[in-house]
C-alpha atoms as an extended CHARMM CRD file, in Angstrom:
* protein
*
       270  EXT
         1         1  UNK       CA            125.7300000000      110.9330000000      113.6330000000  PROA      1               0.0000000000
         2         2  UNK       CA            125.5890000000      111.3760000000      109.8820000000  PROA      2               0.0000000000
         3         3  UNK       CA            123.0670000000      109.1700000000      108.0820000000  PROA      3               0.0000000000
         4         4  UNK       CA            124.5210000000      106.1870000000      106.2600000000  PROA      4               0.0000000000
         5         5  UNK       CA            123.1810000000      104.6570000000      103.0810000000  PROA      5               0.0000000000
         6         6  UNK       CA            122.0640000000      101.0420000000      103.2910000000  PROA      6               0.0000000000
         7         7  UNK       CA            121.3120000000       98.4390000000      100.6600000000  PROA      7               0.0000000000
         8         8  UNK       CA            117.7090000000       97.2310000000      100.5830000000  PROA      8               0.0000000000
         9         9  UNK       CA            117.0190000000       93.8780000000       98.9530000000  PROA      9               0.0000000000
        10        10  UNK       CA            113.7840000000       92.2540000000       97.7870000000  PROA      10              0.0000000000
        11        11  UNK       CA            112.1160000000       95.6630000000       97.6170000000  PROA      11              0.0000000000
        12        12  UNK       CA            108.5410000000       95.6260000000       96.4030000000  PROA      12              0.0000000000
        13        13  UNK       CA            105.5890000000       97.9860000000       96.2270000000  PROA      13              0.0000000000
        14        14  UNK       CA            102.4530000000       96.9820000000       98.0990000000  PROA      14              0.0000000000
        15        15  UNK       CA             99.7450000000       98.7470000000       96.1360000000  PROA      15              0.0000000000
        16        16  UNK       CA             97.7850000000      101.2150000000       98.2090000000  PROA      16              0.0000000000
        17        17  UNK       CA             99.8830000000      100.5860000000      101.3280000000  PROA      17              0.0000000000
        18        18  UNK       CA            103.5970000000      101.3600000000      100.8950000000  PROA      18              0.0000000000
        19        19  UNK       CA            106.9870000000       99.8360000000      100.1000000000  PROA      19              0.0000000000
        20        20  UNK       CA            108.8260000000       97.0350000000      101.8750000000  PROA      20              0.0000000000
        21        21  UNK       CA            112.2280000000       95.3740000000      101.5920000000  PROA      21              0.0000000000
        22        22  UNK       CA            114.9960000000       93.7490000000      103.6250000000  PROA      22              0.0000000000
        23        23  UNK       CA            118.2800000000       95.1660000000      104.8650000000  PROA      23              0.0000000000
        24        24  UNK       CA            120.7480000000       93.0660000000      106.8440000000  PROA      24              0.0000000000
        25        25  UNK       CA            118.0130000000       90.4630000000      107.2880000000  PROA      25              0.0000000000
        26        26  UNK       CA            115.5420000000       92.9160000000      108.8100000000  PROA      26              0.0000000000
        27        27  UNK       CA            112.1690000000       93.7680000000      107.2930000000  PROA      27              0.0000000000
        28        28  UNK       CA            111.7580000000       97.4570000000      106.4840000000  PROA      28              0.0000000000
        29        29  UNK       CA            108.4170000000       98.9930000000      105.6740000000  PROA      29              0.0000000000
        30        30  UNK       CA            107.4270000000      102.5660000000      104.8670000000  PROA      30              0.0000000000
        31        31  UNK       CA            103.8970000000      103.6580000000      104.1200000000  PROA      31              0.0000000000
        32        32  UNK       CA            100.5140000000      103.8560000000      105.7780000000  PROA      32              0.0000000000
        33        33  UNK       CA            100.2780000000      103.5460000000      109.5390000000  PROA      33              0.0000000000
        34        34  UNK       CA             98.5440000000      100.1480000000      109.5260000000  PROA      34              0.0000000000
        35        35  UNK       CA            101.0090000000       98.8200000000      106.9420000000  PROA      35              0.0000000000
        36        36  UNK       CA            103.9690000000       99.8070000000      109.1170000000  PROA      36              0.0000000000
        37        37  UNK       CA            102.4200000000       98.4360000000      112.3130000000  PROA      37              0.0000000000
        38        38  UNK       CA            101.4550000000      101.7860000000      113.8340000000  PROA      38              0.0000000000
        39        39  UNK       CA             98.1100000000      102.9150000000      115.1810000000  PROA      39              0.0000000000
        40        40  UNK       CA             95.8920000000      104.4320000000      112.5000000000  PROA      40              0.0000000000
        41        41  UNK       CA             95.5560000000      108.2140000000      112.4800000000  PROA      41              0.0000000000
        42        42  UNK       CA             92.4670000000      110.2550000000      111.6710000000  PROA      42              0.0000000000
        43        43  UNK       CA             93.9360000000      112.7170000000      109.1780000000  PROA      43              0.0000000000
        44        44  UNK       CA             96.0970000000      110.1420000000      107.3830000000  PROA      44              0.0000000000
        45        45  UNK       CA             98.8970000000      112.6080000000      106.5640000000  PROA      45              0.0000000000
        46        46  UNK       CA            101.6310000000      110.6480000000      108.3090000000  PROA      46              0.0000000000
        47        47  UNK       CA            103.9270000000      108.0860000000      106.6950000000  PROA      47              0.0000000000
        48        48  UNK       CA            105.6160000000      105.5690000000      109.0210000000  PROA      48              0.0000000000
        49        49  UNK       CA            108.8790000000      103.6710000000      108.8110000000  PROA      49              0.0000000000
        50        50  UNK       CA            109.0590000000      100.3720000000      110.6710000000  PROA      50              0.0000000000
        51        51  UNK       CA            111.7780000000       97.7740000000      111.2640000000  PROA      51              0.0000000000
        52        52  UNK       CA            110.6020000000       94.2060000000      111.8480000000  PROA      52              0.0000000000
        53        53  UNK       CA            107.0880000000       95.5010000000      112.5030000000  PROA      53              0.0000000000
        54        54  UNK       CA            108.1290000000       98.1540000000      115.0570000000  PROA      54              0.0000000000
        55        55  UNK       CA            107.5360000000      101.7940000000      114.0250000000  PROA      55              0.0000000000
        56        56  UNK       CA            110.7360000000      103.8260000000      114.3610000000  PROA      56              0.0000000000
        57        57  UNK       CA            109.9920000000      107.0420000000      112.4570000000  PROA      57              0.0000000000
        58        58  UNK       CA            107.0130000000      109.1720000000      111.4890000000  PROA      58              0.0000000000
        59        59  UNK       CA            106.9010000000      111.6370000000      108.5940000000  PROA      59              0.0000000000
        60        60  UNK       CA            104.0960000000      114.1590000000      108.1010000000  PROA      60              0.0000000000
        61        61  UNK       CA            103.3110000000      114.8890000000      104.4600000000  PROA      61              0.0000000000
        62        62  UNK       CA            101.4070000000      117.9810000000      103.3370000000  PROA      62              0.0000000000
        63        63  UNK       CA             99.7710000000      118.3130000000       99.9390000000  PROA      63              0.0000000000
        64        64  UNK       CA             98.7600000000      121.9340000000       99.2240000000  PROA      64              0.0000000000
        65        65  UNK       CA             96.1410000000      122.7150000000       96.6070000000  PROA      65              0.0000000000
        66        66  UNK       CA             97.4770000000      124.0820000000       93.3470000000  PROA      66              0.0000000000
        67        67  UNK       CA             96.9160000000      127.8170000000       92.8790000000  PROA      67              0.0000000000
        68        68  UNK       CA             94.7310000000      127.3030000000       89.8100000000  PROA      68              0.0000000000
        69        69  UNK       CA             92.6730000000      124.3960000000       91.2000000000  PROA      69              0.0000000000
        70        70  UNK       CA             89.5990000000      126.4200000000       92.1860000000  PROA      70              0.0000000000
        71        71  UNK       CA             89.4660000000      128.2230000000       88.8390000000  PROA      71              0.0000000000
        72        72  UNK       CA             89.8790000000      124.9120000000       87.0040000000  PROA      72              0.0000000000
        73        73  UNK       CA             86.9930000000      123.3160000000       88.9180000000  PROA      73              0.0000000000
        74        74  UNK       CA             84.8020000000      126.3650000000       88.2150000000  PROA      74              0.0000000000
        75        75  UNK       CA             85.6350000000      126.0830000000       84.5040000000  PROA      75              0.0000000000
        76        76  UNK       CA             84.6600000000      122.4060000000       84.5030000000  PROA      76              0.0000000000
        77        77  UNK       CA             81.3750000000      123.2310000000       86.2220000000  PROA      77              0.0000000000
        78        78  UNK       CA             80.7490000000      125.8600000000       83.5400000000  PROA      78              0.0000000000
        79        79  UNK       CA             81.1050000000      123.0940000000       80.9370000000  PROA      79              0.0000000000
        80        80  UNK       CA             78.4240000000      121.0580000000       82.7140000000  PROA      80              0.0000000000
        81        81  UNK       CA             80.8170000000      118.6640000000       84.4550000000  PROA      81              0.0000000000
        82        82  UNK       CA             80.6010000000      118.0490000000       88.1860000000  PROA      82              0.0000000000
        83        83  UNK       CA             83.7670000000      117.1850000000       90.1160000000  PROA      83              0.0000000000
        84        84  UNK       CA             84.4200000000      114.5030000000       92.7020000000  PROA      84              0.0000000000
        85        85  UNK       CA             87.7730000000      113.5770000000       94.2010000000  PROA      85              0.0000000000
        86        86  UNK       CA             88.5180000000      109.8640000000       94.5490000000  PROA      86              0.0000000000
        87        87  UNK       CA             91.4570000000      109.3300000000       96.8700000000  PROA      87              0.0000000000
        88        88  UNK       CA             93.3050000000      106.8030000000       98.9550000000  PROA      88              0.0000000000
        89        89  UNK       CA             93.7270000000      109.4110000000      101.6820000000  PROA      89              0.0000000000
        90        90  UNK       CA             91.7360000000      109.5610000000      104.9140000000  PROA      90              0.0000000000
        91        91  UNK       CA             88.1640000000      110.9380000000      104.9620000000  PROA      91              0.0000000000
        92        92  UNK       CA             89.2750000000      113.8500000000      107.1400000000  PROA      92              0.0000000000
        93        93  UNK       CA             91.9510000000      114.9780000000      104.6850000000  PROA      93              0.0000000000
        94        94  UNK       CA             89.6740000000      114.5020000000      101.6680000000  PROA      94              0.0000000000
        95        95  UNK       CA             86.8470000000      116.3960000000      103.3460000000  PROA      95              0.0000000000
        96        96  UNK       CA             89.1420000000      119.3420000000      103.9750000000  PROA      96              0.0000000000
        97        97  UNK       CA             90.3290000000      119.5350000000      100.3650000000  PROA      97              0.0000000000
        98        98  UNK       CA             86.8700000000      118.9280000000       98.9020000000  PROA      98              0.0000000000
        99        99  UNK       CA             85.3810000000      121.7030000000      101.0310000000  PROA      99              0.0000000000
       100       100  UNK       CA             87.9920000000      124.1650000000       99.7770000000  PROA      100             0.0000000000
       101       101  UNK       CA             87.2990000000      123.2400000000       96.1470000000  PROA      101             0.0000000000
       102       102  UNK       CA             83.5430000000      122.8030000000       96.4190000000  PROA      102             0.0000000000
       103       103  UNK       CA             83.5090000000      119.2190000000       95.1520000000  PROA      103             0.0000000000
       104       104  UNK       CA             82.4260000000      115.7990000000       96.3920000000  PROA      104             0.0000000000
       105       105  UNK       CA             84.8920000000      113.1360000000       97.5100000000  PROA      105             0.0000000000
       106       106  UNK       CA             85.3030000000      109.4150000000       98.0920000000  PROA      106             0.0000000000
       107       107  UNK       CA             88.1080000000      108.4770000000      100.5050000000  PROA      107             0.0000000000
       108       108  UNK       CA             90.1500000000      105.3750000000      101.3710000000  PROA      108             0.0000000000
       109       109  UNK       CA             89.9900000000      104.0000000000       97.8480000000  PROA      109             0.0000000000
       110       110  UNK       CA             92.2580000000      101.2730000000       96.4870000000  PROA      110             0.0000000000
       111       111  UNK       CA             93.1240000000      100.7290000000       92.8030000000  PROA      111             0.0000000000
       112       112  UNK       CA             90.4390000000       98.0450000000       92.6930000000  PROA      112             0.0000000000
       113       113  UNK       CA             87.7050000000      100.2440000000       94.1690000000  PROA      113             0.0000000000
       114       114  UNK       CA             88.6610000000      103.1280000000       91.8850000000  PROA      114             0.0000000000
       115       115  UNK       CA             88.2030000000      100.7870000000       88.9470000000  PROA      115             0.0000000000
       116       116  UNK       CA             84.8440000000       99.6690000000       90.3050000000  PROA      116             0.0000000000
       117       117  UNK       CA             83.7100000000      103.3040000000       90.5950000000  PROA      117             0.0000000000
       118       118  UNK       CA             84.5300000000      103.8690000000       86.9220000000  PROA      118             0.0000000000
       119       119  UNK       CA             82.6710000000      100.7180000000       85.8960000000  PROA      119             0.0000000000
       120       120  UNK       CA             79.6520000000      101.6910000000       87.9800000000  PROA      120             0.0000000000
       121       121  UNK       CA             79.5210000000      105.1170000000       86.3510000000  PROA      121             0.0000000000
       122       122  UNK       CA             79.7690000000      103.6490000000       82.8760000000  PROA      122             0.0000000000
       123       123  UNK       CA             77.0890000000      101.0770000000       83.6540000000  PROA      123             0.0000000000
       124       124  UNK       CA             74.8080000000      103.9780000000       84.6210000000  PROA      124             0.0000000000
       125       125  UNK       CA             75.3070000000      105.4660000000       81.1500000000  PROA      125             0.0000000000
       126       126  UNK       CA             77.8940000000      108.1050000000       82.0310000000  PROA      126             0.0000000000
       127       127  UNK       CA             80.8710000000      109.1300000000       79.9380000000  PROA      127             0.0000000000
       128       128  UNK       CA             83.8540000000      108.9430000000       82.2650000000  PROA      128             0.0000000000
       129       129  UNK       CA             87.0630000000      110.9620000000       82.1050000000  PROA      129             0.0000000000
       130       130  UNK       CA             89.7820000000      109.9940000000       84.5930000000  PROA      130             0.0000000000
       131       131  UNK       CA             92.6230000000      112.2910000000       85.6450000000  PROA      131             0.0000000000
       132       132  UNK       CA             95.4640000000      110.5790000000       87.5100000000  PROA      132             0.0000000000
       133       133  UNK       CA             99.2310000000      110.4870000000       87.8030000000  PROA      133             0.0000000000
       134       134  UNK       CA            100.0300000000      107.5210000000       90.0580000000  PROA      134             0.0000000000
       135       135  UNK       CA            100.3890000000      103.7790000000       89.6850000000  PROA      135             0.0000000000
       136       136  UNK       CA             97.2790000000      103.3530000000       91.8330000000  PROA      136             0.0000000000
       137       137  UNK       CA             95.2910000000      105.1280000000       89.1180000000  PROA      137             0.0000000000
       138       138  UNK       CA             96.2700000000      102.8320000000       86.2350000000  PROA      138             0.0000000000
       139       139  UNK       CA             93.2230000000      100.4780000000       86.4010000000  PROA      139             0.0000000000
       140       140  UNK       CA             90.8120000000      103.4290000000       86.4550000000  PROA      140             0.0000000000
       141       141  UNK       CA             92.7080000000      105.1860000000       83.6510000000  PROA      141             0.0000000000
       142       142  UNK       CA             92.5580000000      102.0750000000       81.4770000000  PROA      142             0.0000000000
       143       143  UNK       CA             88.8080000000      101.6230000000       82.0470000000  PROA      143             0.0000000000
       144       144  UNK       CA             87.7790000000      105.2500000000       81.4420000000  PROA      144             0.0000000000
       145       145  UNK       CA             86.2760000000      106.6000000000       78.2270000000  PROA      145             0.0000000000
       146       146  UNK       CA             88.9840000000      109.2730000000       78.2490000000  PROA      146             0.0000000000
       147       147  UNK       CA             92.0730000000      109.2250000000       80.4840000000  PROA      147             0.0000000000
       148       148  UNK       CA             94.3620000000      112.1610000000       81.2440000000  PROA      148             0.0000000000
       149       149  UNK       CA             97.7030000000      112.3330000000       82.9990000000  PROA      149             0.0000000000
       150       150  UNK       CA            100.4810000000      114.8740000000       83.5010000000  PROA      150             0.0000000000
       151       151  UNK       CA            104.0080000000      115.1280000000       82.1680000000  PROA      151             0.0000000000
       152       152  UNK       CA            105.5710000000      114.1790000000       85.5270000000  PROA      152             0.0000000000
       153       153  UNK       CA            103.8110000000      110.7930000000       85.6680000000  PROA      153             0.0000000000
       154       154  UNK       CA            105.6470000000      107.5200000000       85.0360000000  PROA      154             0.0000000000
       155       155  UNK       CA            105.9560000000      105.8940000000       81.6070000000  PROA      155             0.0000000000
       156       156  UNK       CA            103.5310000000      103.1660000000       82.6830000000  PROA      156             0.0000000000
       157       157  UNK       CA            100.8610000000      105.7070000000       83.5990000000  PROA      157             0.0000000000
       158       158  UNK       CA            101.3930000000      107.5770000000       80.3420000000  PROA      158             0.0000000000
       159       159  UNK       CA            100.9610000000      104.3660000000       78.3570000000  PROA      159             0.0000000000
       160       160  UNK       CA             97.4460000000      103.9750000000       79.7890000000  PROA      160             0.0000000000
       161       161  UNK       CA             96.4220000000      107.5830000000       79.1380000000  PROA      161             0.0000000000
       162       162  UNK       CA             94.7670000000      109.0760000000       76.0770000000  PROA      162             0.0000000000
       163       163  UNK       CA             95.8420000000      112.6620000000       76.8330000000  PROA      163             0.0000000000
       164       164  UNK       CA             99.1440000000      113.9510000000       78.2420000000  PROA      164             0.0000000000
       165       165  UNK       CA             99.0780000000      117.4460000000       79.7320000000  PROA      165             0.0000000000
       166       166  UNK       CA            102.3760000000      119.1420000000       78.8460000000  PROA      166             0.0000000000
       167       167  UNK       CA            102.1720000000      121.6890000000       81.6530000000  PROA      167             0.0000000000
       168       168  UNK       CA            100.8980000000      121.8760000000       85.2250000000  PROA      168             0.0000000000
       169       169  UNK       CA             97.8400000000      123.9540000000       84.4210000000  PROA      169             0.0000000000
       170       170  UNK       CA             94.6730000000      122.2260000000       85.5910000000  PROA      170             0.0000000000
       171       171  UNK       CA             92.7880000000      124.7340000000       83.4480000000  PROA      171             0.0000000000
       172       172  UNK       CA             93.9340000000      122.7150000000       80.4360000000  PROA      172             0.0000000000
       173       173  UNK       CA             91.2430000000      120.1670000000       81.3350000000  PROA      173             0.0000000000
       174       174  UNK       CA             88.4630000000      122.6540000000       80.5860000000  PROA      174             0.0000000000
       175       175  UNK       CA             90.2560000000      123.6360000000       77.3670000000  PROA      175             0.0000000000
       176       176  UNK       CA             90.3570000000      119.9630000000       76.4320000000  PROA      176             0.0000000000
       177       177  UNK       CA             86.5950000000      119.6460000000       76.9510000000  PROA      177             0.0000000000
       178       178  UNK       CA             85.8710000000      122.8020000000       74.9460000000  PROA      178             0.0000000000
       179       179  UNK       CA             88.1090000000      121.6940000000       72.0840000000  PROA      179             0.0000000000
       180       180  UNK       CA             86.4430000000      118.2810000000       72.0390000000  PROA      180             0.0000000000
       181       181  UNK       CA             82.9800000000      119.8420000000       71.8230000000  PROA      181             0.0000000000
       182       182  UNK       CA             84.0680000000      122.2060000000       69.0730000000  PROA      182             0.0000000000
       183       183  UNK       CA             85.6670000000      119.3840000000       67.0920000000  PROA      183             0.0000000000
       184       184  UNK       CA             82.5250000000      117.2710000000       67.3560000000  PROA      184             0.0000000000
       185       185  UNK       CA             80.3980000000      120.2120000000       66.1970000000  PROA      185             0.0000000000
       186       186  UNK       CA             82.5870000000      120.7840000000       63.1310000000  PROA      186             0.0000000000
       187       187  UNK       CA             82.5910000000      117.0690000000       62.2930000000  PROA      187             0.0000000000
       188       188  UNK       CA             78.8110000000      116.9920000000       62.3820000000  PROA      188             0.0000000000
       189       189  UNK       CA             78.5960000000      120.0500000000       60.1350000000  PROA      189             0.0000000000
       190       190  UNK       CA             80.8970000000      118.4270000000       57.5850000000  PROA      190             0.0000000000
       191       191  UNK       CA             78.9980000000      115.1510000000       57.6740000000  PROA      191             0.0000000000
       192       192  UNK       CA             75.6420000000      116.8770000000       57.2290000000  PROA      192             0.0000000000
       193       193  UNK       CA             76.9740000000      118.9490000000       54.3290000000  PROA      193             0.0000000000
       194       194  UNK       CA             78.5420000000      115.9450000000       52.5730000000  PROA      194             0.0000000000
       195       195  UNK       CA             75.3950000000      113.8730000000       53.0380000000  PROA      195             0.0000000000
       196       196  UNK       CA             73.1290000000      116.6590000000       51.7860000000  PROA      196             0.0000000000
       197       197  UNK       CA             75.2850000000      117.3860000000       48.7590000000  PROA      197             0.0000000000
       198       198  UNK       CA             75.5000000000      113.7350000000       47.7140000000  PROA      198             0.0000000000
       199       199  UNK       CA             71.7540000000      113.1930000000       48.1730000000  PROA      199             0.0000000000
       200       200  UNK       CA             71.0770000000      116.1260000000       45.8530000000  PROA      200             0.0000000000
       201       201  UNK       CA             73.8890000000      115.8610000000       43.3130000000  PROA      201             0.0000000000
       202       202  UNK       CA             74.1020000000      112.1090000000       42.7260000000  PROA      202             0.0000000000
       203       203  UNK       CA             70.4730000000      111.6200000000       41.5630000000  PROA      203             0.0000000000
       204       204  UNK       CA             70.7800000000      114.6290000000       39.2030000000  PROA      204             0.0000000000
       205       205  UNK       CA             74.0190000000      113.2470000000       37.7330000000  PROA      205             0.0000000000
       206       206  UNK       CA             72.5650000000      109.7480000000       37.4070000000  PROA      206             0.0000000000
       207       207  UNK       CA             69.4980000000      111.0390000000       35.5150000000  PROA      207             0.0000000000
       208       208  UNK       CA             71.6220000000      113.1320000000       33.1590000000  PROA      208             0.0000000000
       209       209  UNK       CA             70.5170000000      116.5130000000       34.4360000000  PROA      209             0.0000000000
       210       210  UNK       CA             74.1110000000      117.3780000000       35.4170000000  PROA      210             0.0000000000
       211       211  UNK       CA             76.9860000000      117.1590000000       32.9420000000  PROA      211             0.0000000000
       212       212  UNK       CA             80.1180000000      115.3550000000       34.2260000000  PROA      212             0.0000000000
       213       213  UNK       CA             82.3250000000      118.4430000000       34.4220000000  PROA      213             0.0000000000
       214       214  UNK       CA             79.7620000000      120.2510000000       36.5600000000  PROA      214             0.0000000000
       215       215  UNK       CA             79.5240000000      117.2330000000       38.8760000000  PROA      215             0.0000000000
       216       216  UNK       CA             83.3450000000      117.1100000000       39.1470000000  PROA      216             0.0000000000
       217       217  UNK       CA             83.5630000000      120.8180000000       39.9700000000  PROA      217             0.0000000000
       218       218  UNK       CA             80.7700000000      120.4500000000       42.4990000000  PROA      218             0.0000000000
       219       219  UNK       CA             82.5170000000      117.5270000000       44.2070000000  PROA      219             0.0000000000
       220       220  UNK       CA             85.8060000000      119.4000000000       44.3420000000  PROA      220             0.0000000000
       221       221  UNK       CA             84.0560000000      122.4850000000       45.7170000000  PROA      221             0.0000000000
       222       222  UNK       CA             82.3520000000      120.3580000000       48.3560000000  PROA      222             0.0000000000
       223       223  UNK       CA             85.6970000000      118.9230000000       49.4730000000  PROA      223             0.0000000000
       224       224  UNK       CA             87.2460000000      122.3880000000       49.6580000000  PROA      224             0.0000000000
       225       225  UNK       CA             84.3140000000      123.6380000000       51.7290000000  PROA      225             0.0000000000
       226       226  UNK       CA             84.7070000000      120.7160000000       54.1620000000  PROA      226             0.0000000000
       227       227  UNK       CA             88.4360000000      121.3890000000       54.5700000000  PROA      227             0.0000000000
       228       228  UNK       CA             87.8920000000      125.1060000000       55.0960000000  PROA      228             0.0000000000
       229       229  UNK       CA             85.2900000000      124.3810000000       57.7570000000  PROA      229             0.0000000000
       230       230  UNK       CA             87.6360000000      121.9590000000       59.5220000000  PROA      230             0.0000000000
       231       231  UNK       CA             90.4910000000      124.4840000000       59.3660000000  PROA      231             0.0000000000
       232       232  UNK       CA             88.4970000000      126.7090000000       61.7340000000  PROA      232             0.0000000000
       233       233  UNK       CA             89.7230000000      124.4240000000       64.5140000000  PROA      233             0.0000000000
       234       234  UNK       CA             93.2330000000      125.7640000000       63.9050000000  PROA      234             0.0000000000
       235       235  UNK       CA             92.0130000000      129.1610000000       65.0260000000  PROA      235             0.0000000000
       236       236  UNK       CA             91.1270000000      127.9180000000       68.5280000000  PROA      236             0.0000000000
       237       237  UNK       CA             92.5360000000      130.1450000000       71.3020000000  PROA      237             0.0000000000
       238       238  UNK       CA             96.0570000000      129.1400000000       72.2970000000  PROA      238             0.0000000000
       239       239  UNK       CA             96.5490000000      127.8970000000       75.8840000000  PROA      239             0.0000000000
       240       240  UNK       CA             97.7270000000      130.5010000000       78.3590000000  PROA      240             0.0000000000
       241       241  UNK       CA            101.2860000000      130.2510000000       79.7410000000  PROA      241             0.0000000000
       242       242  UNK       CA            101.5650000000      127.8220000000       82.6180000000  PROA      242             0.0000000000
       243       243  UNK       CA            101.8070000000      129.4720000000       86.0460000000  PROA      243             0.0000000000
       244       244  UNK       CA            104.4670000000      128.3390000000       88.4960000000  PROA      244             0.0000000000
       245       245  UNK       CA            102.6140000000      126.4410000000       91.2500000000  PROA      245             0.0000000000
       246       246  UNK       CA            103.8130000000      126.4820000000       94.8190000000  PROA      246             0.0000000000
       247       247  UNK       CA            103.7010000000      122.7000000000       94.9670000000  PROA      247             0.0000000000
       248       248  UNK       CA            104.2080000000      119.9450000000       92.3900000000  PROA      248             0.0000000000
       249       249  UNK       CA            101.1710000000      118.2080000000       93.8150000000  PROA      249             0.0000000000
       250       250  UNK       CA             97.5840000000      119.2270000000       93.6540000000  PROA      250             0.0000000000
       251       251  UNK       CA             94.1060000000      118.0430000000       94.2240000000  PROA      251             0.0000000000
       252       252  UNK       CA             92.9130000000      116.8350000000       90.8420000000  PROA      252             0.0000000000
       253       253  UNK       CA             89.2300000000      116.2090000000       90.7790000000  PROA      253             0.0000000000
       254       254  UNK       CA             87.0930000000      113.3660000000       89.6650000000  PROA      254             0.0000000000
       255       255  UNK       CA             84.0940000000      114.6240000000       87.8700000000  PROA      255             0.0000000000
       256       256  UNK       CA             80.8830000000      112.8200000000       88.4640000000  PROA      256             0.0000000000
       257       257  UNK       CA             77.4350000000      113.5190000000       87.0950000000  PROA      257             0.0000000000
       258       258  UNK       CA             74.0190000000      112.5000000000       88.2500000000  PROA      258             0.0000000000
       259       259  UNK       CA             73.3880000000      109.8100000000       85.6880000000  PROA      259             0.0000000000
       260       260  UNK       CA             72.2330000000      109.3760000000       82.1180000000  PROA      260             0.0000000000
       261       261  UNK       CA             74.5640000000      110.7800000000       79.4890000000  PROA      261             0.0000000000
       262       262  UNK       CA             76.2610000000      113.1510000000       81.9200000000  PROA      262             0.0000000000
       263       263  UNK       CA             80.0280000000      113.5480000000       81.4490000000  PROA      263             0.0000000000
       264       264  UNK       CA             82.0180000000      112.3050000000       84.4360000000  PROA      264             0.0000000000
       265       265  UNK       CA             85.6930000000      112.2070000000       85.2790000000  PROA      265             0.0000000000
       266       266  UNK       CA             87.9570000000      110.9090000000       88.0340000000  PROA      266             0.0000000000
       267       267  UNK       CA             91.1970000000      112.2440000000       89.4410000000  PROA      267             0.0000000000
       268       268  UNK       CA             93.2500000000      110.8610000000       92.2840000000  PROA      268             0.0000000000
       269       269  UNK       CA             95.2230000000      112.3450000000       95.1440000000  PROA      269             0.0000000000
       270       270  UNK       CA             96.5390000000      109.0960000000       96.5080000000  PROA      270             0.0000000000
């Protein structure tokens, strides 16, 4: 028989578990095995549909790694950032993906535990960058030092993110880190120059060793020099064209350091 559409009332999202609602007085649930009343599975790839607590359908979901994921992780490592995947998926599934990418993982995480991981990292003195695209990632995104999401994420997730990636290239994360370092370096150069100039020029002008027009020209020249130095950021290499991935989903990584002032970041796969 052909499938028929049905109206579901009182639908609500159960964070980290699934979605439930009522149709014709019957409780419908779709989500994790334990949420739908089914026996838990080791790999955690299956999604169950249940009616009044009785499982009636099982769907197996695959989540291939993006083609550029390995290169992106290698680029992050080259910038001194280690990667760890924080996920709501099963340990078996996370272990498989982490082994392919060469990163650490933490499995079976809820929005609350993801937030706690971020807070623990920050308490240890780390700078935390979170990469996520789901509602479950919102608490961690809001608590991070820097939060990144993708164009396909919901408006609510975007509102909690500092950076929006306009393409599906994970390599843009390494470009973001490099641009941030370069910007900080240029800012420091400008601050040091401005401080040095003022420390030298202002006492000379105050003691009358520098006529006003010379001081004015010197100040204008200093400002021009600062702007020219900052304009070097406009010459940063342009991002490469985005490749067409085989899947709209990937395995974004959470970067975690060993402590101190190490940069860390978190990404979520579920």
